[in-house]
Short mmCIF file of C-alpha atoms in Angstrom, two decimals:
data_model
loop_
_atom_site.label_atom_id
_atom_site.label_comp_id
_atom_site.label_asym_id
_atom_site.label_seq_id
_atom_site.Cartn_x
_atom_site.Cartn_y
_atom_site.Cartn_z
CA UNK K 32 0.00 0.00 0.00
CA UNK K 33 2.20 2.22 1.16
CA UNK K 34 5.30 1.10 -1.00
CA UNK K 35 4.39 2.93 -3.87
CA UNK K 36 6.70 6.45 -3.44
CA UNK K 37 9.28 6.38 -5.74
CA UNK K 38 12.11 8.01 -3.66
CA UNK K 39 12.16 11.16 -1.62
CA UNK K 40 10.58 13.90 -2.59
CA UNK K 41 12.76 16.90 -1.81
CA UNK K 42 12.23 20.47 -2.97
CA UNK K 43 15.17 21.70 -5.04
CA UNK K 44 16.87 25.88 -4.82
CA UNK K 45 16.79 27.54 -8.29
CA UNK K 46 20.04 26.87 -9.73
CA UNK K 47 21.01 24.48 -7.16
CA UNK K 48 22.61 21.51 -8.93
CA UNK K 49 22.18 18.13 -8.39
CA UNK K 50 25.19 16.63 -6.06
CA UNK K 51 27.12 14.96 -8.92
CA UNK K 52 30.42 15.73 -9.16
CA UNK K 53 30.67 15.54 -12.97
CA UNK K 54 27.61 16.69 -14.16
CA UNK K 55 27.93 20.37 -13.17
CA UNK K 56 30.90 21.14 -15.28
CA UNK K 57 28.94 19.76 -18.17
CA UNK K 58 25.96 21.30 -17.72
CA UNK K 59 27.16 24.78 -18.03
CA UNK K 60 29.36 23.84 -21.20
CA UNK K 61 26.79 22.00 -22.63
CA UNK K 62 24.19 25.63 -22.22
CA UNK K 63 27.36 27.59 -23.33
CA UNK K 64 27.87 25.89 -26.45
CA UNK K 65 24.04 25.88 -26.81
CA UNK K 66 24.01 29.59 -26.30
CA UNK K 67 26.86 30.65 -28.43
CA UNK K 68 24.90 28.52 -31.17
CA UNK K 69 22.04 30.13 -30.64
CA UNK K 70 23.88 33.97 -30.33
CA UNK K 71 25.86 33.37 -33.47
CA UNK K 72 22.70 32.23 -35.43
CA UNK K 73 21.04 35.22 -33.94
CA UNK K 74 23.95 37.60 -35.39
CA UNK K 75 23.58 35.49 -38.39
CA UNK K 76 20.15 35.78 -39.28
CA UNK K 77 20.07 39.70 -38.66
CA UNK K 78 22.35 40.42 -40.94
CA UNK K 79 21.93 37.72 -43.87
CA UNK K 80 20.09 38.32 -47.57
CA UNK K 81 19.57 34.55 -47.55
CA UNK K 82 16.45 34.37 -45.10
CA UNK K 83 13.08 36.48 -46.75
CA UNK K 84 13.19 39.30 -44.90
CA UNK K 85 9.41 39.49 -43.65
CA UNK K 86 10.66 36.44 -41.64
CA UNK K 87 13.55 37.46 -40.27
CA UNK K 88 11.87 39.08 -36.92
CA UNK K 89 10.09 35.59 -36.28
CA UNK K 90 13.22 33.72 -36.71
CA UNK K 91 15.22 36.28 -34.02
CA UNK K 92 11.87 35.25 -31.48
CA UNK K 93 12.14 31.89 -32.37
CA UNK K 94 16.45 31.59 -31.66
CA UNK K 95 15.94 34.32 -28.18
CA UNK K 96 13.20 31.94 -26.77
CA UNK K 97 15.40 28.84 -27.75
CA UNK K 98 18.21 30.86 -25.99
CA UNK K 99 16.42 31.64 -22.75
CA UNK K 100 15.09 28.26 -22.81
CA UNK K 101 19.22 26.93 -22.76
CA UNK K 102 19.72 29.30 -20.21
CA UNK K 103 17.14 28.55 -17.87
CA UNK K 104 17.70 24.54 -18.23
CA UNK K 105 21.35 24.86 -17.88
CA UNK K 106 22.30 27.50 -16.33
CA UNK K 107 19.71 27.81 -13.53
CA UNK K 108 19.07 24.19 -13.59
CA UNK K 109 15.14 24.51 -14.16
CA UNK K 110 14.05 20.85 -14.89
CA UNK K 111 10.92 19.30 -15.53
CA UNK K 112 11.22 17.12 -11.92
CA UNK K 113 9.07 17.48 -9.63
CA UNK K 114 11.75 18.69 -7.13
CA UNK K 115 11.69 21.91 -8.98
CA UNK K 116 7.72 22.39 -9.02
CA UNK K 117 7.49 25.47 -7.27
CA UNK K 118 10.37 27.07 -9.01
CA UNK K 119 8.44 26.73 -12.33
CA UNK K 120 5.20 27.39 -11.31
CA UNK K 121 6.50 30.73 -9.82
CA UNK K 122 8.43 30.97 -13.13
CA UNK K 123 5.11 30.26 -15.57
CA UNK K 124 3.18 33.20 -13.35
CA UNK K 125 6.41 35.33 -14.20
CA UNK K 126 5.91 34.77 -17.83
CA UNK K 127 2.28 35.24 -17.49
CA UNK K 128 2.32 38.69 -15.91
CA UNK K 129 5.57 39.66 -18.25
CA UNK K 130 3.33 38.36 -21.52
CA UNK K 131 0.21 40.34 -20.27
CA UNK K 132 2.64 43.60 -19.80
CA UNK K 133 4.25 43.33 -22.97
CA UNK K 134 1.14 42.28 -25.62
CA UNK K 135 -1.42 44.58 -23.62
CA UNK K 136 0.93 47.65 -24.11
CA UNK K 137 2.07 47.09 -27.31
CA UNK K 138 -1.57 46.12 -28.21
CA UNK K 139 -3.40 49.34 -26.65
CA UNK K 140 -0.58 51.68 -27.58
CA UNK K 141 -0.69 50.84 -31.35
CA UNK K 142 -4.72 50.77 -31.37
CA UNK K 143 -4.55 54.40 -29.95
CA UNK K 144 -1.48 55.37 -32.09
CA UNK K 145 -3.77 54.13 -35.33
CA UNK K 146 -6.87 56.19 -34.25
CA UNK K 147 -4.99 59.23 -33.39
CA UNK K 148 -5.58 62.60 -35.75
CA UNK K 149 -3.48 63.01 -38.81
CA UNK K 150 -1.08 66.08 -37.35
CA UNK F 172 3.48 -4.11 3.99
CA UNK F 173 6.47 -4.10 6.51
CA UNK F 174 7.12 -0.52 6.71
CA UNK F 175 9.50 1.19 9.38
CA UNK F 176 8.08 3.48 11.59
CA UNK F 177 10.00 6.81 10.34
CA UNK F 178 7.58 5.66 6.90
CA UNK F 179 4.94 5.34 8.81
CA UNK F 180 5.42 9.30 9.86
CA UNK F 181 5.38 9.87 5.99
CA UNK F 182 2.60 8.29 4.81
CA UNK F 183 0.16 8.92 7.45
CA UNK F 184 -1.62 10.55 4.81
CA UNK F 185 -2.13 9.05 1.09
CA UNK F 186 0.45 9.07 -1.00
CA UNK F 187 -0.58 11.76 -3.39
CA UNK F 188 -0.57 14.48 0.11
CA UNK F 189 2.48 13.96 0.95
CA UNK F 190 4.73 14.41 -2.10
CA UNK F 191 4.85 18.20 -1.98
CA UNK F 192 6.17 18.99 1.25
CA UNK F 193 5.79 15.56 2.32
CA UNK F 194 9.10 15.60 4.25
CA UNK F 195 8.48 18.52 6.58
CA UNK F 196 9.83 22.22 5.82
CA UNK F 197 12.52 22.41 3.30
CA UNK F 198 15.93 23.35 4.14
CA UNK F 199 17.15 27.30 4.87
CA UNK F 200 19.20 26.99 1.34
CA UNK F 201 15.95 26.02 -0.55
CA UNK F 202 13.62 28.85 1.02
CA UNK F 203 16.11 31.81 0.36
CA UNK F 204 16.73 30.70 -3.44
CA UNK F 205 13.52 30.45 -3.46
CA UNK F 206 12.72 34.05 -2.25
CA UNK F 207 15.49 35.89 -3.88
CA UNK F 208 13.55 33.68 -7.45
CA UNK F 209 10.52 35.44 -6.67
CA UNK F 210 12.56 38.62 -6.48
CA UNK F 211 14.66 37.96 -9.91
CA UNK F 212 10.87 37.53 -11.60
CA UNK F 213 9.33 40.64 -10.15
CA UNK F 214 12.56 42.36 -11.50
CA UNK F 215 11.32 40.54 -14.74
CA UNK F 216 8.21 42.43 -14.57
CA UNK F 217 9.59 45.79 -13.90
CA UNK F 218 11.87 44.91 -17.16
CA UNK F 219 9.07 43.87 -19.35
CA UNK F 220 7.18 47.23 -18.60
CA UNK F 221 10.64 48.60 -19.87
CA UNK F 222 10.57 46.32 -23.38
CA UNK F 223 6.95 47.25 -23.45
CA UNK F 224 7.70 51.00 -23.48
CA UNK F 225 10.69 50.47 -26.13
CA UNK F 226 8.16 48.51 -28.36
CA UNK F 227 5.61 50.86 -28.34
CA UNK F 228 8.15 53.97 -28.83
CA UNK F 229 10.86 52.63 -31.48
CA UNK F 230 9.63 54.36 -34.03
CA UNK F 231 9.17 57.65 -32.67
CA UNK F 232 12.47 58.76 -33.61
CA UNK F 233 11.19 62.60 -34.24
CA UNK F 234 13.41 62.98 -37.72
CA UNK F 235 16.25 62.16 -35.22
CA UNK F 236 18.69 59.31 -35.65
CA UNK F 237 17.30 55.37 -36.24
CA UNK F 238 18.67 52.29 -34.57
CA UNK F 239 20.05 51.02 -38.40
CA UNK F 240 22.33 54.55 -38.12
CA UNK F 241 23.41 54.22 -34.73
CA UNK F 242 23.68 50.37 -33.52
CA UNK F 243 27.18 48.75 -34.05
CA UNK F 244 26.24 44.95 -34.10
CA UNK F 245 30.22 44.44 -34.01
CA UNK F 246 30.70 45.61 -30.39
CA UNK F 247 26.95 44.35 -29.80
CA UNK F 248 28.56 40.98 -30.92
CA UNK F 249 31.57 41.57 -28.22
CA UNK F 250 29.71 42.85 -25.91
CA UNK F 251 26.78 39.56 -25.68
CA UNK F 252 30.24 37.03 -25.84
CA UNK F 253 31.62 39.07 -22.23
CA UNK F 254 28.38 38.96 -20.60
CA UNK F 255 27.51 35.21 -21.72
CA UNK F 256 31.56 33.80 -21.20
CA UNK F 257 31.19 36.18 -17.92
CA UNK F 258 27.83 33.91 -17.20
CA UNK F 259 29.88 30.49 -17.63
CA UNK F 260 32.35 31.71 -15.15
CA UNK F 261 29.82 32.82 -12.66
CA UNK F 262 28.31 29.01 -13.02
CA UNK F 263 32.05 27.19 -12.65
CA UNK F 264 32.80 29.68 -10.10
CA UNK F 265 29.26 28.78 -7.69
CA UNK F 266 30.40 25.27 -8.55
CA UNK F 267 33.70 25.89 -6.96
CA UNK F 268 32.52 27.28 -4.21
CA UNK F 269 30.03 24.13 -3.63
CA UNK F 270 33.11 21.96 -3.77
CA UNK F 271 35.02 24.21 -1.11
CA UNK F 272 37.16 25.00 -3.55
CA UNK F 273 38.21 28.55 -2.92
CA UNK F 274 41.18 28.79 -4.79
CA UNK F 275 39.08 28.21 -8.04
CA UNK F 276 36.33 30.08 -6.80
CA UNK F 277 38.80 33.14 -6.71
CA UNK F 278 39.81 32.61 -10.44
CA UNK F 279 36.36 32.45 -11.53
CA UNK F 280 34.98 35.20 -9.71
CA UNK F 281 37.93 37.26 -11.10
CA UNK F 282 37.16 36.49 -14.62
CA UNK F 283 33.15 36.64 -14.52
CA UNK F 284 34.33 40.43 -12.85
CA UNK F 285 36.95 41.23 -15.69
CA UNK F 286 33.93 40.19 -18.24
CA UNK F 287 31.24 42.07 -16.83
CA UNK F 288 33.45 44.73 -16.41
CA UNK F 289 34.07 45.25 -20.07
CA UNK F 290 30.69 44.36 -21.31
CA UNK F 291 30.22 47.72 -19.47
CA UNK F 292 33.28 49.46 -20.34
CA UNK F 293 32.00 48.95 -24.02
CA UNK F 294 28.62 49.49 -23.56
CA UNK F 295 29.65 53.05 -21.79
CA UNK F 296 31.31 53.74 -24.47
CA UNK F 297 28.56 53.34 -27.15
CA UNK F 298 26.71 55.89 -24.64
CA UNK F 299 29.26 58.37 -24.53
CA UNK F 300 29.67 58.06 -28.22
CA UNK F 301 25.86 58.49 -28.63
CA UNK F 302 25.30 61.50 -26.23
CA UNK F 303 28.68 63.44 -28.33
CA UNK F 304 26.55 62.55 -31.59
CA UNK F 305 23.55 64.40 -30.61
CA UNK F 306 21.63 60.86 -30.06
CA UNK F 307 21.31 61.20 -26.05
CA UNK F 308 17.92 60.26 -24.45
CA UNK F 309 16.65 64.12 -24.70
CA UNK F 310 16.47 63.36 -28.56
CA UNK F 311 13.32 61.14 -29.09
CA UNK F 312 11.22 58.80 -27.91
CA UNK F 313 12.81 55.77 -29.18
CA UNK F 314 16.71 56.89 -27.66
CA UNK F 315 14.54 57.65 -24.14
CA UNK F 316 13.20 54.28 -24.48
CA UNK F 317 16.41 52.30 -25.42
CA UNK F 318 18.79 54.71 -22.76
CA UNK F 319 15.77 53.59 -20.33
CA UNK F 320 16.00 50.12 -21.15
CA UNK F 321 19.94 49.62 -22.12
CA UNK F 322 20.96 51.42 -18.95
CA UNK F 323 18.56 49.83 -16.68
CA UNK F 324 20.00 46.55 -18.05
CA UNK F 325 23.42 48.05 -17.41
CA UNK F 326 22.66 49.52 -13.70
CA UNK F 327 21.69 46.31 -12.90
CA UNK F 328 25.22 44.56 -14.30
CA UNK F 329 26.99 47.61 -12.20
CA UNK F 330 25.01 46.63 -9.04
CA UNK F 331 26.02 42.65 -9.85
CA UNK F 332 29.34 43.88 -9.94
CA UNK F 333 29.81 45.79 -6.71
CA UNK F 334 27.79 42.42 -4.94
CA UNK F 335 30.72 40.40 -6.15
CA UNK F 336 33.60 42.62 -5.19
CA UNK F 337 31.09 42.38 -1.61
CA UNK F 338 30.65 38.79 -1.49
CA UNK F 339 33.91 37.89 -2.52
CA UNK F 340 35.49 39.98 0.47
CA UNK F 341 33.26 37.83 2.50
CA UNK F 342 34.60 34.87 1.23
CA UNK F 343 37.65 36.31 1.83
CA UNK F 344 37.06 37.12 5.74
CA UNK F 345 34.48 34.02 6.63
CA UNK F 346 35.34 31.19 4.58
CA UNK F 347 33.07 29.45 2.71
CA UNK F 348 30.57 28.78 5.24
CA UNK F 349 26.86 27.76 4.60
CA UNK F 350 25.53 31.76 5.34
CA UNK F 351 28.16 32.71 2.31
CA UNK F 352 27.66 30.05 -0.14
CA UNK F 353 24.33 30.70 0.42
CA UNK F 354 24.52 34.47 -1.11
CA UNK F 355 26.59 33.08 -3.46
CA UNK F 356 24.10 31.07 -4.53
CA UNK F 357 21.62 34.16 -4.95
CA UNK F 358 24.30 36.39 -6.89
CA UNK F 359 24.89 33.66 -9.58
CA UNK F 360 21.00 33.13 -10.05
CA UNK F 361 21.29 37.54 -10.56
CA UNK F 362 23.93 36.95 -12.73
CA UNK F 363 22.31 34.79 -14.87
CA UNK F 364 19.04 36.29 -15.04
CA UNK F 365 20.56 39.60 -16.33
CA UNK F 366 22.09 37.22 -19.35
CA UNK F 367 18.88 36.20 -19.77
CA UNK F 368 17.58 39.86 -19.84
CA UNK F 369 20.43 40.60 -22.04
CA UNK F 370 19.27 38.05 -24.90
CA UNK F 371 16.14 39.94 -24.82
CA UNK F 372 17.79 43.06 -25.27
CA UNK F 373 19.59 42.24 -27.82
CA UNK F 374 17.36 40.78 -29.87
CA UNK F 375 14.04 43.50 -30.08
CA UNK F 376 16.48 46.54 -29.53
CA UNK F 377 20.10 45.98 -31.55
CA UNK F 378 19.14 42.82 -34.58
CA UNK F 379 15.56 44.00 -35.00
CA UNK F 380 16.76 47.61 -34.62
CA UNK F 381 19.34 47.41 -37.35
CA UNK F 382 17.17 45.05 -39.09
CA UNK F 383 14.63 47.88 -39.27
#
């Protein structure tokens, strides 16, 4: 009945690694290699004829989320365990308040900027 | 069904109750990372309100200079290596200092300062060089916005810097004791949230801006 839990469940510090003696070294080459990837593609992109150029601002979202992604995972060791529960759940209210912020200004601003009088 | 009695303890309640929290209050370490986490996302907020404002006003530039005429992606370039190599330090360093390992810890700490220090030096630079142009934040709406955002990006790298020269003197005078490592452990979440603020940056103001 009672056999069932799988291991202790501890909570776990935001960017707190695991104890492992080899992993931590890796981890943050690992998200630095990631990240310089994902900074020189970045640079790349920006500045490139090869990409049509309507497209380009998507693709810089699309390589700054991987890159904050990389960062978060391996450099403040934000897993999907459960040890780290609370760190993401106060992370995903974060995002929510940052997203509402962001898209409600930019959206309000540029409704009143279109309906403003010609000067 | 033979369970010992410190078990028993555990599961008094089903199973599913007691895996958050289950094993009593977590440890001192856990709360204050914890805390100072809810702190590095509220400073999230105040920086999105910032991004939000640059958004809205980029293209106010009032006949003044654009982002395409001013930007220099080159030292933009050198300037995102520093602060992310300056971020891999700060991680090997906290590692260091996990290990008891102060020798290392010293090296590390030194080079994620020498980093930061020029990601500033540079980025003062590109200020200075700005205000001689005429393109200070008294210009337009979009150089308000970006000297609001840039240099609230960059007051906060100052401040990261001035906690290390702080924290290291107290690893200097205590040792690496639990209190200290515990700090430590704050400052390199700070550090790295400000490279993760940074990538933001980067991308909406300076390779959208030139981009533009």
């Amino acid at each position: 009945m009672s056999g069932d839990h799988e291991g202790v469940f501890d909570d776990r510090a935001p960017g707190l690694e695991e104890h492992d003696p080899t992993a931590g070294y890796l981890s943050y080459t690992v998200g630095f290699a990631l990240a310089i990837v994902a900074t020189l593609a970045s640079f790349f992109v920006a500045q490139t004829n090869l990409i049509w150029a309507p497209g380009i601002p998507v693709g810089l979202i699309v390589l700054a989320l991987a890159q904050i992604g990389v960062h978060l995972v391996f450099f403040l060791h934000l897993g999907s365990d459960r040890d780290s529960t609370n760190n993401i759940l106060a992370l995903a209210f974060g995002m929510l308040v940052v997203l509402l912020i962001i898209a409600g200004s930019v959206w309000i601003v540029g409704n009143l900027n279109s309906n403003m009088m010609p000067m | 069904m033979s369970i010992t009695a410190t078990d028993e303890a555990l599961t008094a309640v089903p199973s599913e109750f007691t895996r958050r929290g289950g094993g009593g209050p977590a440890g001192k370490r856990i709360v204050v990372a914890y805390g100072f986490w809810i702190f590095i996302l509220s400073d999230m907020v105040m920086f999105s309100a910032l991004f939000a404002t640059y958004a809205v006003l980029s293209g106010n530039t009032a006949g003044g200079p654009t982002g395409a005429e001013l930007f220099n992606l080159r030292n933009v370039f050198i300037e995102t290596v520093c602060l992310l190599l300056s971020s891999y330090t700060c991680g090997l360093g906290a590692l260091s200092a996990e290990r008891r390992q102060p020798t290392r810890f010293f090296v590390f700490a030194a080079l994620t300062f020498l980093l930061g220090a020029a990601f500033l030096i540079i980025e003062a630079t590109e200020f200075a060089r700005m205000v001689q142009n005429g393109a200070g934040p008294s210009r337009s709406g979009f150089l308000s916005a970006f000297f609001a955002l840039v240099g609230m990006h960059g007051a906060h790298v100052t401040s990261g810097l001035l906690a290390l020269v702080y924290l290291s003197a107290q690893v200097i005078a205590k040792g690496l004791q639990p209190a200290v490592l515990r700090r430590l452990l704050c400052w390199s979440l700070f550090w790295h949230a400000l490279d993760i603020v940074w990538v933001g940056v980067f991308t909406l103001v300076y390779l959208m801006g030139v981009h533009h």
